[in-house]
GROMACS .gro file of N, CA and C in nm:
model
  324
    1MET      N    1  -6.040   4.831 -10.933
    1MET     CA    2  -5.978   4.835 -10.803
    1MET      C    3  -5.978   4.696 -10.739
    2PHE      N    4  -6.087   4.621 -10.755
    2PHE     CA    5  -6.097   4.490 -10.693
    2PHE      C    6  -6.059   4.377 -10.788
    3GLN      N    7  -6.013   4.410 -10.907
    3GLN     CA    8  -5.971   4.306 -10.999
    3GLN      C    9  -5.824   4.276 -10.975
    4PRO      N   10  -5.786   4.149 -10.974
    4PRO     CA   11  -5.646   4.116 -10.945
    4PRO      C   12  -5.554   4.158 -11.058
    5ARG      N   13  -5.437   4.202 -11.022
    5ARG     CA   14  -5.333   4.237 -11.118
    5ARG      C   15  -5.228   4.126 -11.113
    6ILE      N   16  -5.218   4.048 -11.220
    6ILE     CA   17  -5.125   3.936 -11.223
    6ILE      C   18  -4.993   3.985 -11.281
    7PRO      N   19  -4.882   3.972 -11.207
    7PRO     CA   20  -4.753   4.019 -11.259
    7PRO      C   21  -4.704   3.929 -11.372
    8VAL      N   22  -4.634   3.989 -11.466
    8VAL     CA   23  -4.577   3.917 -11.579
    8VAL      C   24  -4.430   3.891 -11.549
    9ASN      N   25  -4.386   3.767 -11.567
    9ASN     CA   26  -4.247   3.731 -11.539
    9ASN      C   27  -4.185   3.667 -11.662
   10PRO      N   28  -4.132   3.747 -11.756
   10PRO     CA   29  -4.075   3.687 -11.875
   10PRO      C   30  -3.936   3.630 -11.852
   11LEU      N   31  -3.867   3.673 -11.749
   11LEU     CA   32  -3.730   3.628 -11.723
   11LEU      C   33  -3.728   3.519 -11.617
   12PRO      N   34  -3.644   3.417 -11.630
   12PRO     CA   35  -3.639   3.311 -11.529
   12PRO      C   36  -3.558   3.349 -11.406
   13ALA      N   37  -3.505   3.469 -11.399
   13ALA     CA   38  -3.420   3.510 -11.287
   13ALA      C   39  -3.502   3.568 -11.173
   14SER      N   40  -3.626   3.535 -11.164
   14SER     CA   41  -3.720   3.579 -11.060
   14SER      C   42  -3.731   3.731 -11.050
   15ILE      N   43  -3.722   3.798 -11.166
   15ILE     CA   44  -3.746   3.941 -11.171
   15ILE      C   45  -3.891   3.958 -11.216
   16VAL      N   46  -3.974   4.012 -11.128
   16VAL     CA   47  -4.117   4.024 -11.157
   16VAL      C   48  -4.145   4.164 -11.208
   17THR      N   49  -4.208   4.172 -11.322
   17THR     CA   50  -4.247   4.300 -11.379
   17THR      C   51  -4.398   4.312 -11.367
   18PRO      N   52  -4.448   4.404 -11.285
   18PRO     CA   53  -4.593   4.415 -11.270
   18PRO      C   54  -4.656   4.476 -11.395
   19LEU      N   55  -4.788   4.453 -11.409
   19LEU     CA   56  -4.859   4.509 -11.523
   19LEU      C   57  -4.871   4.660 -11.514
   20VAL      N   58  -4.895   4.711 -11.394
   20VAL     CA   59  -4.912   4.854 -11.374
   20VAL      C   60  -4.797   4.904 -11.290
   21GLN      N   61  -4.724   5.001 -11.343
   21GLN     CA   62  -4.613   5.058 -11.268
   21GLN      C   63  -4.667   5.167 -11.175
   22PRO      N   64  -4.635   5.160 -11.046
   22PRO     CA   65  -4.682   5.265 -10.954
   22PRO      C   66  -4.606   5.394 -10.979
   23THR      N   67  -4.676   5.505 -10.963
   23THR     CA   68  -4.611   5.635 -10.978
   23THR      C   69  -4.558   5.677 -10.842
   24VAL      N   70  -4.434   5.720 -10.839
   24VAL     CA   71  -4.369   5.758 -10.714
   24VAL      C   72  -4.343   5.907 -10.718
   25SER      N   73  -4.386   5.976 -10.616
   25SER     CA   74  -4.363   6.119 -10.606
   25SER      C   75  -4.231   6.142 -10.533
   26THR      N   76  -4.144   6.223 -10.592
   26THR     CA   77  -4.015   6.250 -10.529
   26THR      C   78  -4.022   6.369 -10.436
   27ASP      N   79  -4.133   6.441 -10.437
   27ASP     CA   80  -4.149   6.557 -10.351
   27ASP      C   81  -4.198   6.510 -10.215
   28LEU      N   82  -4.113   6.518 -10.113
   28LEU     CA   83  -4.149   6.470  -9.980
   28LEU      C   84  -4.193   6.581  -9.887
   29ALA      N   85  -4.189   6.706  -9.933
   29ALA     CA   86  -4.229   6.818  -9.848
   29ALA      C   87  -4.381   6.821  -9.837
   30PRO      N   88  -4.434   6.855  -9.718
   30PRO     CA   89  -4.579   6.861  -9.704
   30PRO      C   90  -4.635   6.980  -9.782
   31HIS      N   91  -4.753   6.965  -9.835
   31HIS     CA   92  -4.818   7.071  -9.911
   31HIS      C   93  -4.915   7.144  -9.821
   32HIS      N   94  -4.900   7.278  -9.815
   32HIS     CA   95  -4.992   7.361  -9.737
   32HIS      C   96  -5.070   7.446  -9.836
   33THR      N   97  -5.200   7.429  -9.837
   33THR     CA   98  -5.281   7.506  -9.930
   33THR      C   99  -5.319   7.641  -9.873
   34ALA      N  100  -5.343   7.648  -9.744
   34ALA     CA  101  -5.379   7.775  -9.681
   34ALA      C  102  -5.330   7.774  -9.537
   35ASP      N  103  -5.296   7.889  -9.488
   35ASP     CA  104  -5.253   7.898  -9.348
   35ASP      C  105  -5.374   7.883  -9.257
   36ALA      N  106  -5.351   7.820  -9.144
   36ALA     CA  107  -5.460   7.802  -9.048
   36ALA      C  108  -5.492   7.934  -8.982
   37GLU      N  109  -5.619   7.967  -8.975
   37GLU     CA  110  -5.661   8.091  -8.914
   37GLU      C  111  -5.668   8.072  -8.763
   38ALA      N  112  -5.633   8.176  -8.691
   38ALA     CA  113  -5.638   8.171  -8.545
   38ALA      C  114  -5.783   8.177  -8.499
   39CYS      N  115  -5.819   8.091  -8.406
   39CYS     CA  116  -5.955   8.093  -8.355
   39CYS      C  117  -5.957   8.165  -8.221
   40ASN      N  118  -6.072   8.209  -8.179
   40ASN     CA  119  -6.085   8.291  -8.060
   40ASN      C  120  -6.131   8.213  -7.939
   41HIS      N  121  -6.135   8.081  -7.943
   41HIS     CA  122  -6.178   8.004  -7.828
   41HIS      C  123  -6.065   7.910  -7.785
   42HIS      N  124  -6.078   7.861  -7.662
   42HIS     CA  125  -5.973   7.778  -7.605
   42HIS      C  126  -6.002   7.630  -7.634
   43HIS      N  127  -5.896   7.558  -7.668
   43HIS     CA  128  -5.907   7.415  -7.693
   43HIS      C  129  -5.866   7.337  -7.569
   44ALA      N  130  -5.923   7.218  -7.556
   44ALA     CA  131  -5.883   7.131  -7.445
   44ALA      C  132  -5.741   7.080  -7.473
   45PRO      N  133  -5.662   7.061  -7.368
   45PRO     CA  134  -5.526   7.011  -7.392
   45PRO      C  135  -5.530   6.869  -7.450
   46ALA      N  136  -5.433   6.840  -7.532
   46ALA     CA  137  -5.424   6.707  -7.594
   46ALA      C  138  -5.397   6.603  -7.486
   47PRO      N  139  -5.459   6.486  -7.498
   47PRO     CA  140  -5.433   6.382  -7.397
   47PRO      C  141  -5.288   6.336  -7.402
   48SER      N  142  -5.234   6.308  -7.286
   48SER     CA  143  -5.094   6.266  -7.280
   48SER      C  144  -5.083   6.120  -7.324
   49ALA      N  145  -4.965   6.085  -7.372
   49ALA     CA  146  -4.943   5.950  -7.423
   49ALA      C  147  -4.906   5.852  -7.312
   50ALA      N  148  -4.888   5.901  -7.191
   50ALA     CA  149  -4.847   5.814  -7.080
   50ALA      C  150  -4.965   5.726  -7.037
   51LEU      N  151  -4.934   5.604  -6.998
   51LEU     CA  152  -5.036   5.511  -6.951
   51LEU      C  153  -5.054   5.533  -6.802
   52ARG      N  154  -5.176   5.563  -6.763
   52ARG     CA  155  -5.204   5.588  -6.621
   52ARG      C  156  -5.289   5.474  -6.567
   53LEU      N  157  -5.237   5.406  -6.467
   53LEU     CA  158  -5.310   5.295  -6.405
   53LEU      C  159  -5.356   5.335  -6.267
   54THR      N  160  -5.482   5.312  -6.241
   54THR     CA  161  -5.534   5.331  -6.106
   54THR      C  162  -5.505   5.205  -6.027
   55PRO      N  163  -5.512   5.209  -5.897
   55PRO     CA  164  -5.490   5.087  -5.819
   55PRO      C  165  -5.588   4.975  -5.856
   56ALA      N  166  -5.712   5.010  -5.887
   56ALA     CA  167  -5.810   4.908  -5.927
   56ALA      C  168  -5.771   4.849  -6.063
   57GLY      N  169  -5.727   4.933  -6.155
   57GLY     CA  170  -5.685   4.883  -6.285
   57GLY      C  171  -5.562   4.795  -6.275
   58LEU      N  172  -5.471   4.831  -6.186
   58LEU     CA  173  -5.351   4.749  -6.166
   58LEU      C  174  -5.389   4.614  -6.106
   59ALA      N  175  -5.483   4.615  -6.012
   59ALA     CA  176  -5.527   4.488  -5.952
   59ALA      C  177  -5.596   4.399  -6.056
   60VAL      N  178  -5.676   4.460  -6.142
   60VAL     CA  179  -5.742   4.382  -6.248
   60VAL      C  180  -5.638   4.324  -6.343
   61GLY      N  181  -5.536   4.402  -6.377
   61GLY     CA  182  -5.430   4.354  -6.464
   61GLY      C  183  -5.353   4.238  -6.404
   62VAL      N  184  -5.319   4.249  -6.276
   62VAL     CA  185  -5.248   4.141  -6.208
   62VAL      C  186  -5.335   4.016  -6.199
   63ALA      N  187  -5.463   4.034  -6.168
   63ALA     CA  188  -5.553   3.919  -6.156
   63ALA      C  189  -5.572   3.850  -6.291
   64SER      N  190  -5.587   3.928  -6.398
   64SER     CA  191  -5.605   3.865  -6.529
   64SER      C  192  -5.476   3.797  -6.576
   65GLY      N  193  -5.362   3.855  -6.545
   65GLY     CA  194  -5.235   3.789  -6.578
   65GLY      C  195  -5.217   3.660  -6.502
   66THR      N  196  -5.251   3.661  -6.374
   66THR     CA  197  -5.242   3.539  -6.294
   66THR      C  198  -5.336   3.432  -6.345
   67ALA      N  199  -5.458   3.471  -6.382
   67ALA     CA  200  -5.554   3.374  -6.435
   67ALA      C  201  -5.505   3.316  -6.567
   68ALA      N  202  -5.446   3.399  -6.651
   68ALA     CA  203  -5.394   3.349  -6.779
   68ALA      C  204  -5.281   3.249  -6.757
   69VAL      N  205  -5.191   3.279  -6.663
   69VAL     CA  206  -5.081   3.187  -6.634
   69VAL      C  207  -5.133   3.055  -6.579
   70LEU      N  208  -5.233   3.061  -6.492
   70LEU     CA  209  -5.289   2.938  -6.435
   70LEU      C  210  -5.360   2.854  -6.542
   71VAL      N  211  -5.433   2.919  -6.632
   71VAL     CA  212  -5.503   2.844  -6.737
   71VAL      C  213  -5.402   2.779  -6.831
   72VAL      N  214  -5.301   2.855  -6.874
   72VAL     CA  215  -5.200   2.799  -6.965
   72VAL      C  216  -5.124   2.687  -6.896
   73GLY      N  217  -5.090   2.703  -6.769
   73GLY     CA  218  -5.021   2.598  -6.695
   73GLY      C  219  -5.105   2.472  -6.683
   74THR      N  220  -5.233   2.489  -6.657
   74THR     CA  221  -5.322   2.373  -6.646
   74THR      C  222  -5.330   2.298  -6.778
   75VAL      N  223  -5.342   2.371  -6.888
   75VAL     CA  224  -5.351   2.307  -7.019
   75VAL      C  225  -5.222   2.232  -7.051
   76LEU      N  226  -5.107   2.294  -7.023
   76LEU     CA  227  -4.980   2.229  -7.052
   76LEU      C  228  -4.959   2.104  -6.967
   77ILE      N  229  -4.995   2.110  -6.840
   77ILE     CA  230  -4.979   1.994  -6.752
   77ILE      C  231  -5.073   1.882  -6.795
   78SER      N  232  -5.196   1.917  -6.836
   78SER     CA  233  -5.287   1.812  -6.880
   78SER      C  234  -5.238   1.746  -7.009
   79MET      N  235  -5.178   1.823  -7.098
   79MET     CA  236  -5.121   1.764  -7.220
   79MET      C  237  -5.004   1.673  -7.186
   80LEU      N  238  -4.920   1.715  -7.091
   80LEU     CA  239  -4.807   1.632  -7.048
   80LEU      C  240  -4.857   1.502  -6.986
   81LEU      N  241  -4.961   1.509  -6.904
   81LEU     CA  242  -5.016   1.388  -6.844
   81LEU      C  243  -5.078   1.297  -6.949
   82ALA      N  244  -5.142   1.354  -7.050
   82ALA     CA  245  -5.200   1.272  -7.156
   82ALA      C  246  -5.092   1.197  -7.232
   83VAL      N  247  -4.980   1.262  -7.259
   83VAL     CA  248  -4.869   1.195  -7.327
   83VAL      C  249  -4.809   1.086  -7.239
   84ALA      N  250  -4.794   1.115  -7.110
   84ALA     CA  251  -4.736   1.015  -7.019
   84ALA      C  252  -4.827   0.894  -7.007
   85ILE      N  253  -4.956   0.914  -6.996
   85ILE     CA  254  -5.050   0.802  -6.985
   85ILE      C  255  -5.050   0.719  -7.113
   86SER      N  256  -5.046   0.787  -7.228
   86SER     CA  257  -5.040   0.714  -7.356
   86SER      C  258  -4.913   0.632  -7.367
   87ALA      N  259  -4.801   0.689  -7.328
   87ALA     CA  260  -4.673   0.617  -7.335
   87ALA      C  261  -4.675   0.496  -7.241
   88THR      N  262  -4.733   0.512  -7.123
   88THR     CA  263  -4.740   0.401  -7.029
   88THR      C  264  -4.827   0.289  -7.084
   89SER      N  265  -4.940   0.323  -7.143
   89SER     CA  266  -5.028   0.219  -7.197
   89SER      C  267  -4.963   0.147  -7.315
   90VAL      N  268  -4.888   0.218  -7.398
   90VAL     CA  269  -4.816   0.154  -7.508
   90VAL      C  270  -4.709   0.059  -7.453
   91ALA      N  271  -4.640   0.101  -7.347
   91ALA     CA  272  -4.538   0.014  -7.288
   91ALA      C  273  -4.600  -0.111  -7.228
   92VAL      N  274  -4.714  -0.099  -7.162
   92VAL     CA  275  -4.782  -0.215  -7.104
   92VAL      C  276  -4.828  -0.310  -7.215
   93CYS      N  277  -4.882  -0.256  -7.323
   93CYS     CA  278  -4.925  -0.340  -7.436
   93CYS      C  279  -4.805  -0.413  -7.497
   94THR      N  280  -4.692  -0.345  -7.506
   94THR     CA  281  -4.572  -0.409  -7.560
   94THR      C  282  -4.527  -0.525  -7.474
   95VAL      N  283  -4.528  -0.506  -7.342
   95VAL     CA  284  -4.486  -0.614  -7.252
   95VAL      C  285  -4.583  -0.731  -7.261
   96VAL      N  286  -4.711  -0.705  -7.268
   96VAL     CA  287  -4.810  -0.812  -7.276
   96VAL      C  288  -4.795  -0.889  -7.407
   97LEU      N  289  -4.780  -0.819  -7.518
   97LEU     CA  290  -4.762  -0.887  -7.647
   97LEU      C  291  -4.633  -0.968  -7.650
   98ARG      N  292  -4.526  -0.916  -7.592
   98ARG     CA  293  -4.400  -0.990  -7.589
   98ARG      C  294  -4.414  -1.119  -7.509
   99SER      N  295  -4.482  -1.110  -7.395
   99SER     CA  296  -4.497  -1.230  -7.314
   99SER      C  297  -4.586  -1.333  -7.384
  100ILE      N  298  -4.689  -1.288  -7.455
  100ILE     CA  299  -4.775  -1.381  -7.530
  100ILE      C  300  -4.695  -1.450  -7.639
  101LEU      N  301  -4.616  -1.373  -7.714
  101LEU     CA  302  -4.535  -1.432  -7.822
  101LEU      C  303  -4.429  -1.527  -7.768
  102ASN      N  304  -4.368  -1.493  -7.654
  102ASN     CA  305  -4.267  -1.581  -7.594
  102ASN      C  306  -4.330  -1.711  -7.545
  103SER      N  307  -4.451  -1.703  -7.487
  103SER     CA  308  -4.515  -1.825  -7.440
  103SER      C  309  -4.557  -1.916  -7.555
  104GLN      N  310  -4.594  -1.858  -7.669
  104GLN     CA  311  -4.628  -1.939  -7.785
  104GLN      C  312  -4.504  -2.010  -7.843
  105ARG      N  313  -4.390  -1.946  -7.840
  105ARG     CA  314  -4.267  -2.008  -7.892
  105ARG      C  315  -4.222  -2.125  -7.804
  106ARG      N  316  -4.242  -2.113  -7.674
  106ARG     CA  317  -4.199  -2.219  -7.583
  106ARG      C  318  -4.286  -2.344  -7.596
  107GLN      N  319  -4.412  -2.326  -7.629
  107GLN     CA  320  -4.503  -2.439  -7.640
  107GLN      C  321  -4.476  -2.524  -7.763
  108ARG      N  322  -4.415  -2.474  -7.866
  108ARG     CA  323  -4.392  -2.549  -7.990
  108ARG      C  324  -4.271  -2.633  -7.977
   0.00000   0.00000   0.00000
């Protein structure tokens, strides 16, 4: 069960033939072995699939959504500022190097 099954591919047309062929059942009808017997006690009703929010749960959901938006916004703005500061420092270094090179050419 835990040993890998490596598929064999003898054809170059990307047709993969696995080592073990899976067995497919064509019978799609459910199998009933015995009828369910009626019981003499009452069962609790099945829980409904609807989502029920209390006012406190709704407030918690809104607060957590707002906090998530604020955190993501803060991270994105800090990344944008980091890129802007890096670009500014590269531009300043470029201007300084250009002026140094120009001053050296004039002196010769």
